[in-house]
C-alpha cells in the first residue's frame, strides 16, 4: 500500500518533469522575453545585456536544468552570477530570491511567478472548493433520490431539471445570477470577494456563493445523472439480491450495499473533475470580475508575460496530477480488491 | 385437505417490458415436503430462477406481476406484507444463488456478509454472530475459518465462494432451501463435495430442498421429485424414479440425450436439442416445444401447433404436458443410461 503510493508519486514527478520540458520548449519557440522589457528605446546593446543578465542567451538544455534546479531548491534573480553579486553590493533590493519550488521570474511584472500565483490563487481555490462541495453534496443527493424513485414523478422532475441545467452555458448562469438574483431582485448581496482575514468566514462564504453556484451547477447536473446511473446499476447487481434474500431492510440494502458500490467509482471521477474545475473557474471569475488565476492568465496573456503563463500551466498540470494520485490512493483505501492486490 | 409443507399453486410471473409481457413463469404448481428434494431442470431461460425467487418474494422490488399462491407453513407468502416476507427471508427460506462471483458484495468481508444474515434475524451480539459465522464456515468445509472470516470475496476461489454462499444461506437453519445451480460454475470434484455437503445439512435439519440444475446427473443423484420446465411452464413433473426411468415427452428425452455421460452406451450419440426455446414474449398457440419437436407429426390434426397440451397424468404415474400417445414413447431403451447414472 505504501509502496503503491510512493510508486504513484514518483511516476507523477516524472510526468510533471516531462510536462515542464514540453512547456519549456514551447516557451523558447515564442521568442526572447528580454525583448518585452527592453522598452521603447531598445538598442541591440541593451537587449544583449538583459538577455545575458537573465540567462536567456544560454542553451536551452542549460536553462532547463537551471529551471528544474530552481523548482527543487529555489533561485536568485538576476541569474547571471557576476552581475548579481555586483548588484548585491550596489543595490541589494534589486536581487530577488525565489523560494523552491521556484516557477520563474517575470521581468515584465518584476515579480516572481510564485508571488504572482500566490496573490491570485486564493480566490480561485476558494471558489473551486466551494463549488466542489455544492456539486458533490447536491449532485449525489439528487442522484440517489432520483435512482430510488426511478420512474416516479420525483425522478422525472430531477432528471428534467438537470437536463435543462446541463444545457445552460456557464456564462449565462453566471450573468443571470449576477444581473437578476443580485442586482435586479436583490435576493443576495452583490458578490464581492472578501478574504477571511478582511471579513471573517461568514462574509468570505457570502462573497463566494454566487460564483461557486455558477461553477457548480453544470457539474452538479452532470453528477446527478452519473450518480443516478451508478446507483441504478449497483441496485441491479446480484449482491443486492443476496442482501435482500438475507432479509435485510430496504434501508440497509440501499445505504449499505447499494451506495457503497455506486459511490466508489464516483470518487475517482470527482477527483479528476476537481482539477478541471480550476480551469472552469476562469469563466466564472470573468463574469463576476473576481481577481483569481483566471484573471492572472488573461492579463499575462495580454502582456505576453511568458514566465507567468508557464507557471500557470505547470501549476494546473501539477493540480491534475496531484488529483490523480490522491484519487488512486483513496481508491485503494475504499476498494479492497485494489488494496490487497 | 391439508396442504403440503410447500405448495406452489398456479404461480405466474410476468414482466411487463416495452416489447410486451414476458411470461417467465406460467401457471406453475408443485409441492414439497420437509426433508425432501425437488429437482427443477430445464434449459437456460426456462424460468427456473424466476419461479424460485418468487418464493422469497424477490420480485417485490421490481415491476414483475406475480399471481397464484405459495403456501408455506400454513401461510400464503404472496399475501404477506413486505415486512412479514422480509422476516421469513434468510430465516425460514434461504436461497443459494447461481453465480457466487457476483452474488457476494465485493467491498465487504465475507464474515461480515454472513453474520449480517444472522444479525438480521437474531438478537445476538456481534461477537456471537461472528462466532456462529466461523462455526458455519467450518461446517461448509472452509479451512482456517477463523482466519478466512476476515477475507474479502476476491480472495476466495469459486468453489470457496459457493461455500460461503451456502454458509450464509444456512446460518439461520432455514426449513426451506433453494439452491440455484449451486455447482454449475465448479469443477467436478468440488461439485460432488458441495452436493454431499448440501445433503448432509439437509439431513441434519430436515430441510426441504429445491435444487435447480441443468444437470440430470445431479437430479438422479439427489432428487426425490423432478420438475421439468420449458418456456416458463411445467412440462413434466413427478417422482424422480418414474420420470427418469420413463420420461414421457420429447423435451425430456431431448434433455436426457443431451447430457454428456461417460457411462452412456456408444450406439446412443450425444445429441443436443436442435433450435432455441421460443420467445417468452408472444408465445405461440399450441405446444411451446412444437417448433423443435420431432414427434409432432405423430399427433393427429396438427394439434401440437394449435392446442396447448394439459399437464396430465402419463401412464407411468407422473404428469406430462404432451399430446403424444403413450405407445409412441419409444425411448425406453436408452433411458437405461440415466438409471445406471442414478445408481
Ligand atoms: N426482470 C426481467 N424482465 C424481463 N424478463 C426477465 C426478467 N427476469 C427474467 N426475465 C426472463 O425470464 C426468463 C426466465 O429467466 P430465468 O432466470 O428464470 O431462467 P433460468 O431457467 O433460471 O435460466 P438459467 O438456467 O440460465 O439460469 C428469461 O427469458 C429471462 O430473460
Ligand atoms: Mg437461473
XYZ file of C-alpha atoms and ligand atoms in Angstrom:
716
model
C 0.000 0.000 0.000
C 2.722 2.465 0.967
C 4.892 1.146 -1.858
C 1.962 1.737 -4.176
C 1.634 5.344 -3.011
C 5.350 6.004 -3.371
C 5.435 4.489 -6.835
C 2.458 6.561 -7.825
C 4.093 9.773 -6.581
C 7.389 9.021 -8.336
C 5.595 8.421 -11.606
C 3.756 11.690 -11.047
C 7.017 13.588 -10.597
C 8.456 12.130 -13.795
C 5.312 13.103 -15.688
C 5.483 16.594 -14.254
C 9.098 16.992 -15.379
C 8.184 15.821 -18.868
C 5.438 18.421 -18.915
C 7.827 21.153 -17.766
C 10.171 20.195 -20.589
C 7.432 20.450 -23.198
C 6.263 23.782 -21.868
C 9.832 24.992 -21.802
C 10.454 24.111 -25.426
C 7.242 25.851 -26.473
C 8.276 28.866 -24.458
C 11.534 29.067 -26.368
C 9.739 28.985 -29.672
C 7.872 32.115 -28.583
C 10.995 34.284 -28.651
C 13.234 36.153 -26.277
C 11.383 37.509 -23.223
C 14.091 40.123 -22.788
C 12.638 41.951 -25.769
C 9.368 42.588 -23.895
C 11.098 44.642 -21.229
C 13.764 46.277 -23.329
C 11.477 49.233 -23.752
C 10.845 51.906 -26.337
C 14.430 52.931 -26.897
C 15.817 49.446 -27.121
C 19.311 49.261 -28.523
C 20.910 45.968 -29.560
C 23.450 46.531 -26.801
C 20.769 46.950 -24.143
C 18.882 43.893 -25.391
C 22.019 41.793 -25.326
C 22.691 42.945 -21.790
C 19.286 41.997 -20.472
C 19.396 38.728 -22.329
C 22.682 37.883 -20.720
C 21.788 39.037 -17.227
C 18.657 36.876 -17.179
C 20.389 33.964 -18.812
C 18.301 33.816 -21.958
C 21.438 33.503 -24.093
C 22.342 30.115 -22.618
C 21.497 26.865 -24.460
C 18.029 25.520 -23.794
C 19.335 22.394 -22.059
C 21.236 24.518 -19.573
C 18.251 26.783 -18.955
C 16.021 23.783 -18.448
C 18.489 22.373 -15.946
C 18.524 25.679 -14.063
C 14.738 25.847 -14.081
C 14.422 22.337 -12.667
C 17.067 23.155 -10.076
C 15.012 26.220 -9.171
C 11.968 24.003 -8.726
C 13.945 21.852 -6.357
C 15.990 24.334 -4.310
C 14.919 27.865 -5.295
C 16.751 30.500 -7.303
C 18.057 34.038 -7.210
C 17.397 36.653 -9.889
C 19.008 38.056 -11.992
C 20.577 34.735 -12.808
C 23.962 35.933 -14.082
C 26.212 35.280 -11.069
C 28.729 38.066 -11.607
C 26.107 40.678 -12.288
C 24.022 39.603 -9.310
C 26.964 39.696 -6.947
C 27.817 43.182 -8.114
C 24.182 44.216 -7.731
C 24.101 42.728 -4.259
C 26.740 45.226 -3.248
C 25.446 48.254 -5.106
C 21.681 47.814 -4.820
C 20.660 44.717 -2.797
C 16.929 45.400 -3.104
C 17.113 44.540 -6.799
C 18.307 40.995 -6.070
C 15.276 38.777 -5.781
C 15.165 35.426 -4.127
C 12.606 32.907 -5.307
C 11.909 30.017 -2.916
C 11.581 26.414 -4.024
C 9.607 25.375 -5.944
C 10.633 28.392 -7.966
C 8.471 28.730 -11.054
C 10.424 31.575 -12.583
C 10.576 35.333 -12.640
C 8.515 37.739 -14.685
C 10.707 40.520 -15.999
C 7.653 42.276 -17.282
C 5.854 42.455 -13.953
C 9.027 42.454 -11.874
C 7.676 39.743 -9.631
C 8.447 36.082 -9.113
C 5.905 33.764 -10.668
C 5.358 32.211 -7.250
C 4.320 35.540 -5.787
C 2.035 36.306 -8.707
C 0.248 32.982 -8.374
C 0.105 33.172 -4.594
C -1.606 36.535 -4.903
C -4.364 35.349 -7.243
C -4.790 31.710 -6.198
C -6.875 32.119 -3.007
C -9.896 33.439 -4.911
C -9.800 30.619 -7.437
C -9.208 27.905 -4.873
C -11.978 29.261 -2.645
C -14.474 29.308 -5.497
C -13.407 25.884 -6.722
C -13.588 24.203 -3.308
C -16.936 25.796 -2.519
C -18.283 24.765 -5.909
C -16.905 21.265 -5.419
C -18.755 20.890 -2.138
C -22.051 22.181 -3.566
C -21.733 19.976 -6.573
C -20.848 16.773 -4.744
C -23.378 17.163 -1.936
C -26.348 18.110 -4.091
C -25.315 16.151 -7.164
C -25.062 12.911 -5.184
C -28.120 13.665 -3.073
C -30.433 14.310 -6.010
C -28.864 11.466 -7.973
C -29.589 8.982 -5.198
C -33.130 10.313 -4.754
C -33.791 10.020 -8.487
C -32.473 6.452 -8.536
C -34.518 5.387 -5.526
C -37.680 6.884 -7.036
C -36.866 5.720 -10.532
C -39.782 6.234 -12.902
C -41.835 8.152 -10.327
C -42.606 11.836 -10.727
C -39.796 12.905 -8.377
C -37.283 11.150 -10.602
C -38.781 12.726 -13.699
C -38.612 16.219 -12.232
C -34.999 15.807 -11.156
C -33.930 14.329 -14.480
C -35.813 17.006 -16.404
C -34.333 19.882 -14.422
C -30.802 18.531 -14.710
C -31.221 18.188 -18.466
C -32.059 21.877 -18.708
C -29.312 22.960 -16.322
C -26.825 20.779 -18.139
C -27.520 22.639 -21.361
C -27.043 26.124 -19.876
C -23.664 27.737 -20.593
C -21.709 28.797 -17.505
C -21.510 32.460 -18.522
C -25.292 32.512 -18.920
C -25.879 31.105 -15.444
C -23.311 33.490 -14.017
C -24.803 36.512 -15.742
C -28.289 35.522 -14.643
C -27.283 35.112 -11.013
C -25.419 38.393 -11.078
C -27.919 40.512 -13.010
C -31.159 39.151 -11.581
C -30.573 37.464 -8.243
C -28.010 40.006 -7.018
C -28.693 43.278 -8.881
C -32.302 43.363 -10.081
C -34.101 41.348 -7.379
C -31.547 41.892 -4.619
C -32.110 38.373 -3.263
C -28.451 38.148 -2.467
C -25.793 40.738 -1.596
C -23.756 41.918 -4.547
C -20.954 39.350 -4.890
C -17.599 40.699 -3.828
C -14.600 38.680 -2.782
C -13.705 39.277 0.851
C -10.768 37.341 2.239
C -11.159 35.651 5.604
C -8.545 37.993 7.020
C -10.592 41.011 5.968
C -14.173 39.988 6.626
C -14.225 36.723 8.526
C -15.517 33.350 7.425
C -19.136 34.394 7.010
C -18.510 37.272 4.606
C -15.998 35.185 2.774
C -18.643 32.497 2.194
C -21.314 35.017 1.194
C -18.966 36.562 -1.330
C -18.212 33.174 -2.823
C -21.717 31.779 -3.012
C -22.926 33.077 -6.364
C -19.691 32.396 -8.267
C -19.466 28.949 -6.684
C -23.061 28.197 -7.643
C -22.381 29.323 -11.178
C -19.464 26.999 -11.399
C -21.116 24.113 -9.562
C -24.396 23.998 -11.436
C -23.111 22.387 -14.591
C -21.096 19.742 -12.742
C -23.939 19.205 -10.328
C -26.295 18.401 -13.184
C -23.749 16.006 -14.625
C -23.265 14.322 -11.250
C -26.986 13.904 -10.645
C -27.135 11.869 -13.807
C -23.940 9.934 -13.168
C -24.924 9.147 -9.590
C -28.375 8.069 -10.673
C -26.901 5.741 -13.274
C -24.330 4.283 -10.847
C -26.901 3.712 -8.121
C -29.320 2.061 -10.535
C -26.556 -0.142 -11.838
C -25.474 -1.073 -8.352
C -29.046 -1.837 -7.290
C -29.412 -4.289 -10.158
C -26.327 -6.241 -9.121
C -26.589 -9.791 -7.864
C -25.218 -8.895 -4.444
C -28.193 -6.615 -3.881
C -30.455 -9.578 -4.454
C -28.310 -11.517 -1.974
C -28.714 -8.715 0.553
C -32.499 -8.803 0.139
C -32.523 -12.596 0.344
C -30.852 -12.335 3.749
C -33.881 -10.451 4.986
C -32.191 -7.078 5.393
C -34.398 -3.999 5.438
C -34.617 -1.915 2.282
C -32.800 0.876 4.075
C -29.773 -1.300 4.784
C -29.923 -2.758 1.289
C -29.830 0.694 -0.261
C -27.469 2.600 2.004
C -25.051 -0.107 2.998
C -24.943 -2.399 -0.016
C -26.150 -0.220 -2.866
C -24.462 3.110 -2.238
C -21.109 1.719 -1.217
C -20.559 0.231 -4.637
C -22.179 3.103 -6.510
C -20.265 5.937 -4.896
C -16.801 4.445 -5.006
C -16.259 4.981 -8.744
C -17.711 8.447 -8.296
C -14.794 9.243 -6.050
C -12.249 8.877 -8.817
C -14.335 10.884 -11.245
C -14.827 13.684 -8.762
C -11.102 13.957 -8.076
C -10.305 14.392 -11.745
C -13.169 16.785 -12.328
C -11.974 18.937 -9.454
C -8.759 19.618 -11.324
C -10.743 20.567 -14.420
C -12.916 22.748 -12.231
C -9.962 25.018 -11.552
C -9.933 25.742 -15.279
C -13.687 26.293 -15.329
C -13.233 28.897 -12.629
C -11.690 31.215 -15.222
C -15.016 31.966 -16.892
C -16.767 32.415 -13.570
C -14.136 34.865 -12.377
C -14.519 36.843 -15.561
C -18.302 37.103 -15.149
C -18.032 38.263 -11.552
C -14.785 40.236 -12.058
C -13.030 38.357 -9.301
C -9.249 38.579 -9.129
C -8.334 34.943 -9.476
C -5.937 32.889 -11.514
C -8.252 33.277 -14.497
C -7.713 36.990 -14.458
C -3.981 36.475 -13.996
C -3.944 34.248 -17.065
C -5.867 36.790 -19.109
C -3.589 39.662 -18.067
C -0.423 37.653 -18.606
C -1.616 36.577 -21.997
C -2.367 40.136 -22.981
C 1.088 41.196 -21.828
C 2.818 38.198 -23.373
C 4.113 37.503 -19.887
C 5.544 34.105 -20.714
C 7.112 33.179 -17.352
C 3.775 33.605 -15.602
C 1.922 31.681 -18.300
C 4.441 28.868 -17.954
C 3.997 28.909 -14.210
C 0.215 28.712 -14.571
C 0.448 25.776 -16.954
C 2.763 23.936 -14.605
C 0.549 24.615 -11.585
C -2.531 23.436 -13.488
C -0.703 20.302 -14.612
C 0.531 19.644 -11.093
C -3.023 20.039 -9.791
C -4.331 17.443 -12.253
C -1.523 15.050 -11.402
C -1.981 15.531 -7.671
C -5.716 14.912 -8.015
C -4.951 11.722 -9.927
C -2.564 10.461 -7.301
C -4.845 11.308 -4.407
C -7.740 9.577 -6.119
C -5.697 6.456 -6.804
C -4.579 6.237 -3.210
C -8.069 6.901 -1.841
C -9.474 4.331 -4.215
C -7.068 1.751 -2.917
C -8.356 2.546 0.557
C -12.023 2.022 -0.233
C -11.799 -0.890 -2.657
C -10.339 -4.000 -1.056
C -9.719 -5.544 -4.462
C -7.274 -2.772 -5.314
C -5.825 -2.539 -1.830
C -4.973 -6.194 -1.486
C -3.642 -6.896 -4.936
C -57.293 -31.500 2.615
C -54.135 -30.469 4.332
C -51.566 -28.756 2.228
C -48.008 -29.855 1.696
C -45.199 -28.106 3.569
C -44.555 -26.032 0.470
C -47.295 -25.790 -2.083
C -46.847 -23.603 -5.117
C -50.203 -23.139 -6.811
C -50.770 -21.673 -10.256
C -47.787 -19.402 -9.911
C -47.307 -16.931 -12.760
C -44.605 -14.286 -13.021
C -44.889 -11.723 -15.809
C -42.523 -8.901 -16.627
C -44.090 -6.019 -18.495
C -41.458 -4.692 -20.896
C -41.527 -2.181 -23.712
C -41.851 -5.061 -26.186
C -44.746 -6.694 -24.394
C -45.302 -9.013 -21.471
C -42.626 -11.599 -20.767
C -44.301 -14.673 -19.295
C -41.325 -16.027 -17.415
C -43.407 -18.415 -15.304
C -46.844 -19.548 -16.335
C -49.353 -21.427 -14.191
C -46.765 -23.415 -12.300
C -47.747 -25.776 -9.487
C -45.739 -28.149 -7.348
C -45.428 -29.355 -3.775
C -42.568 -30.270 -1.489
C -42.380 -31.873 1.951
C -39.792 -31.396 4.663
C -36.620 -33.384 4.198
C -37.456 -33.934 0.542
C -35.662 -32.667 -2.525
C -37.299 -31.303 -5.648
C -35.103 -31.022 -8.704
C -36.026 -28.393 -11.264
C -34.466 -28.861 -14.688
C -34.788 -27.038 -17.956
C -32.787 -25.114 -20.488
C -31.449 -21.659 -19.869
C -34.263 -19.131 -19.773
C -36.984 -21.629 -18.927
C -37.946 -19.743 -15.768
C -36.251 -21.816 -13.092
C -34.686 -18.891 -11.261
C -37.616 -16.545 -11.766
C -40.164 -19.004 -10.365
C -37.981 -19.924 -7.398
C -37.123 -16.359 -6.436
C -40.847 -15.746 -6.170
C -40.839 -17.942 -3.059
C -38.516 -15.471 -1.341
C -40.566 -12.573 -2.603
C -37.644 -11.244 -4.574
C -39.911 -9.848 -7.277
C -41.486 -7.443 -4.833
C -38.997 -4.688 -5.541
C -39.373 -4.999 -9.293
C -42.092 -4.306 -11.797
C -42.941 -8.018 -12.066
C -46.535 -9.235 -11.742
C -46.764 -12.301 -9.561
C -50.017 -14.229 -9.223
C -51.162 -17.549 -7.826
C -50.330 -18.722 -4.322
C -47.286 -20.006 -2.484
C -48.393 -21.840 0.645
C -45.600 -22.336 3.114
C -46.150 -23.478 6.680
C -49.824 -22.570 6.519
C -49.495 -19.057 5.088
C -49.663 -17.754 1.566
C -46.342 -15.999 1.083
C -47.703 -13.900 -1.749
C -50.311 -12.404 0.570
C -47.813 -11.303 3.229
C -46.809 -7.693 3.755
C -43.298 -6.714 2.690
C -42.155 -6.725 6.310
C -43.644 -10.112 7.070
C -41.988 -11.510 3.977
C -38.675 -9.930 4.913
C -38.788 -11.602 8.339
C -39.018 -15.016 6.678
C -36.357 -14.321 4.066
C -32.998 -15.713 5.043
C -34.522 -17.185 8.175
C -37.103 -19.799 7.215
C -36.481 -19.700 3.489
C -32.995 -19.216 2.122
C -31.544 -19.246 -1.349
C -28.136 -20.026 -2.771
C -27.708 -18.052 -5.970
C -26.489 -19.110 -9.330
C -23.291 -17.110 -9.628
C -21.178 -16.986 -6.463
C -18.856 -14.487 -8.096
C -21.351 -11.703 -8.367
C -23.635 -12.720 -5.509
C -21.180 -11.548 -2.861
C -20.550 -7.869 -2.263
C -17.002 -7.070 -3.396
C -16.393 -4.406 -0.741
C -17.295 -6.282 2.432
C -15.516 -9.075 4.267
C -17.175 -12.442 3.782
C -17.524 -12.890 7.525
C -19.417 -9.625 7.839
C -21.664 -10.576 4.953
C -22.509 -13.892 6.549
C -23.031 -12.622 10.079
C -25.234 -9.866 8.687
C -27.742 -12.589 7.814
C -27.586 -13.884 11.378
C -27.877 -10.448 12.962
C -30.862 -9.579 10.788
C -32.964 -12.268 12.447
C -31.473 -12.859 15.879
C -30.976 -10.639 18.890
C -27.361 -11.551 19.440
C -24.157 -9.621 19.886
C -21.764 -9.074 17.013
C -19.307 -11.337 18.777
C -21.814 -14.148 18.985
C -22.720 -13.677 15.336
C -19.068 -13.802 14.419
C -18.526 -16.980 16.393
C -21.532 -18.506 14.684
C -20.154 -17.399 11.310
C -16.823 -19.082 11.953
C -18.664 -22.212 13.014
C -20.669 -22.162 9.760
C -17.551 -21.608 7.655
C -16.039 -24.650 9.305
C -19.214 -26.640 8.637
C -19.122 -25.898 4.921
C -15.516 -27.016 4.796
C -13.528 -23.819 4.614
C -10.074 -24.391 6.095
C -8.846 -21.993 8.794
C -12.259 -20.382 9.139
C -11.173 -18.079 11.961
C -8.688 -16.507 9.568
C -10.682 -16.611 6.350
C -13.626 -14.927 8.040
C -11.873 -11.590 7.594
C -11.033 -12.066 3.922
C -12.781 -10.425 1.025
C -14.682 -12.368 -1.658
C -11.999 -11.854 -4.292
C -9.560 -13.730 -2.097
C -11.685 -16.882 -2.390
C -11.823 -19.360 -5.238
C -15.129 -20.051 -6.999
C -15.808 -23.200 -5.006
C -14.966 -21.440 -1.744
C -17.276 -18.571 -2.589
C -20.070 -21.026 -3.221
C -19.391 -22.499 0.225
C -19.575 -19.005 1.649
C -22.972 -18.592 -0.011
C -24.082 -21.887 1.480
C -22.875 -20.870 4.931
C -24.780 -17.613 4.557
C -27.945 -19.398 3.461
C -27.798 -21.965 6.253
C -26.728 -19.770 9.165
C -30.300 -19.429 10.448
C -31.186 -23.101 9.926
C -33.802 -22.498 7.226
C -36.525 -25.097 6.775
C -36.643 -24.475 3.033
C -33.526 -24.057 0.960
C -33.461 -23.129 -2.709
C -30.171 -23.918 -4.422
C -29.993 -22.294 -7.842
C -27.393 -24.187 -9.834
C -25.035 -24.219 -6.877
C -22.448 -26.290 -8.677
C -22.595 -25.134 -12.295
C -19.541 -22.927 -12.123
C -17.431 -25.513 -10.337
C -15.244 -28.402 -11.388
C -16.465 -31.941 -10.936
C -14.751 -32.834 -7.664
C -15.811 -29.626 -5.958
C -19.280 -30.145 -7.406
C -19.515 -33.537 -5.726
C -18.292 -32.119 -2.402
C -20.862 -29.343 -2.463
C -23.681 -31.766 -3.243
C -22.599 -34.028 -0.390
C -22.472 -31.061 1.900
C -25.974 -29.935 0.966
C -27.320 -33.423 1.509
C -25.654 -33.733 4.906
C -27.031 -30.403 6.026
C -30.438 -31.314 4.670
C -30.475 -34.492 6.693
C -29.364 -32.736 9.829
C -32.025 -30.020 9.752
C -34.748 -31.895 7.868
C -34.680 -29.103 5.322
C -36.831 -29.103 2.230
C -34.537 -28.533 -0.738
C -35.242 -27.184 -4.193
C -32.314 -27.980 -6.434
C -32.218 -26.091 -9.702
C -29.858 -27.507 -12.271
C -29.152 -28.224 -15.907
C -27.594 -31.464 -14.899
C -29.813 -34.544 -14.925
C -26.966 -36.437 -13.313
C -27.317 -34.233 -10.223
C -31.070 -34.768 -10.294
C -30.676 -38.516 -10.498
C -28.338 -38.397 -7.545
C -30.262 -36.315 -5.060
C -33.836 -35.523 -6.125
C -36.978 -37.199 -4.822
C -39.195 -35.352 -7.283
C -38.398 -33.721 -10.594
C -39.994 -30.793 -12.346
C -39.048 -30.250 -15.971
C -39.635 -26.690 -17.123
C -39.875 -25.382 -20.635
C -40.630 -21.814 -21.647
C -41.939 -20.885 -18.207
C -44.189 -23.932 -17.863
C -44.015 -27.313 -16.213
C -43.843 -29.887 -18.980
C -43.210 -32.968 -16.908
C -43.459 -33.472 -13.175
C -43.302 -36.475 -10.899
C -41.117 -38.701 -8.766
C -37.514 -38.827 -9.879
C -37.608 -42.580 -10.271
C -40.657 -42.617 -12.503
C -39.710 -39.584 -14.510
C -36.110 -40.552 -15.156
C -36.860 -44.166 -15.945
C -39.961 -43.482 -18.011
C -39.747 -39.945 -19.327
C -42.927 -39.325 -21.232
C -42.387 -36.385 -23.542
C -39.944 -35.424 -26.288
C -38.413 -32.445 -24.496
C -37.331 -34.570 -21.566
C -35.985 -37.138 -23.984
C -34.004 -34.408 -25.615
C -32.619 -33.286 -22.265
C -31.571 -36.813 -21.447
C -29.945 -37.257 -24.824
C -28.019 -34.055 -24.479
C -26.163 -34.936 -21.277
C -22.583 -35.905 -21.867
C -22.200 -39.001 -19.788
C -19.229 -41.303 -19.947
C -21.387 -44.235 -18.986
C -23.791 -43.840 -21.902
C -23.717 -46.653 -24.450
C -21.863 -45.969 -27.674
C -24.773 -46.521 -30.007
C -26.641 -43.596 -28.487
C -24.923 -40.479 -29.778
C -24.843 -37.266 -27.792
C -27.456 -35.076 -29.398
C -28.211 -31.536 -28.315
C -31.799 -30.415 -28.810
C -31.855 -28.504 -32.097
C -33.202 -24.967 -32.200
C -33.908 -22.498 -29.394
C -36.711 -22.096 -26.882
C -39.499 -19.783 -28.040
C -39.598 -16.160 -27.066
C -41.455 -15.636 -23.810
C -42.980 -12.518 -25.345
C -45.701 -13.556 -27.754
C -45.870 -17.235 -27.111
C -47.387 -19.182 -29.982
C -50.647 -21.007 -29.505
C -50.144 -24.717 -29.144
C -47.304 -26.566 -27.503
C -44.289 -24.356 -26.740
C -41.975 -27.166 -27.809
C -43.767 -27.709 -31.140
C -41.209 -25.928 -33.319
C -38.382 -28.159 -32.092
C -40.269 -31.399 -31.700
C -39.615 -34.365 -33.987
C -42.726 -36.165 -32.814
C -45.494 -33.720 -33.571
C -46.102 -35.490 -36.860
C -47.385 -38.463 -34.883
C -50.131 -36.335 -33.379
C -53.357 -36.122 -35.320
C -54.921 -32.923 -36.704
C -51.766 -30.879 -36.164
C -52.917 -30.367 -32.575
C -49.395 -29.591 -31.366
C -49.459 -26.374 -33.380
C -52.872 -25.234 -32.246
C -53.612 -26.541 -28.797
C -51.575 -26.269 -25.595
C -51.483 -29.728 -24.022
C -52.683 -30.020 -20.428
C -50.337 -31.157 -17.706
C -51.998 -34.553 -17.353
C -51.083 -37.932 -15.849
C -48.961 -40.185 -18.012
C -49.392 -43.894 -17.608
C -46.227 -44.158 -15.536
C -47.786 -42.202 -12.731
C -46.364 -38.752 -13.248
C -47.570 -35.656 -15.084
C -46.644 -34.704 -18.621
C -47.647 -31.893 -20.922
C -47.749 -33.603 -24.326
C -50.306 -34.725 -26.935
C -48.229 -37.734 -27.893
C -49.815 -41.133 -27.223
C -48.037 -43.352 -24.690
C -47.382 -46.211 -27.067
C -45.281 -43.886 -29.188
C -42.906 -43.346 -26.295
C -40.274 -45.454 -27.937
C -37.318 -44.307 -25.931
C -37.351 -46.874 -23.186
C -34.104 -48.498 -24.286
C -31.844 -45.527 -23.936
C -33.307 -44.482 -20.620
C -31.418 -47.269 -19.004
C -28.491 -44.867 -19.276
C -29.937 -42.477 -16.796
C -30.897 -45.286 -14.486
C -27.359 -46.553 -14.394
C -26.255 -42.989 -13.732
C -28.650 -42.961 -10.831
C -27.210 -45.989 -9.124
N -36.651 -8.537 -14.923
C -36.945 -9.203 -16.044
N -37.550 -8.573 -17.074
C -37.845 -9.241 -18.207
N -37.585 -10.529 -18.412
C -36.974 -11.221 -17.431
C -36.635 -10.593 -16.199
N -36.033 -11.518 -15.414
C -36.011 -12.666 -16.123
N -36.582 -12.494 -17.325
C -36.748 -13.522 -18.353
O -37.379 -14.631 -17.792
C -36.892 -15.823 -18.388
C -36.579 -16.838 -17.359
O -35.404 -16.457 -16.666
P -34.740 -17.350 -15.551
O -33.604 -16.567 -14.998
O -35.750 -17.849 -14.610
O -34.170 -18.574 -16.391
P -33.433 -19.841 -15.832
O -34.319 -21.007 -16.127
O -33.043 -19.651 -14.430
O -32.181 -19.909 -16.785
P -30.666 -20.240 -16.419
O -30.538 -21.710 -16.491
O -29.895 -19.568 -17.492
O -30.403 -19.680 -15.078
C -35.718 -15.434 -19.252
O -36.113 -15.475 -20.602
C -35.418 -14.024 -18.859
O -34.995 -13.305 -19.964
Mg -31.293 -19.278 -13.452
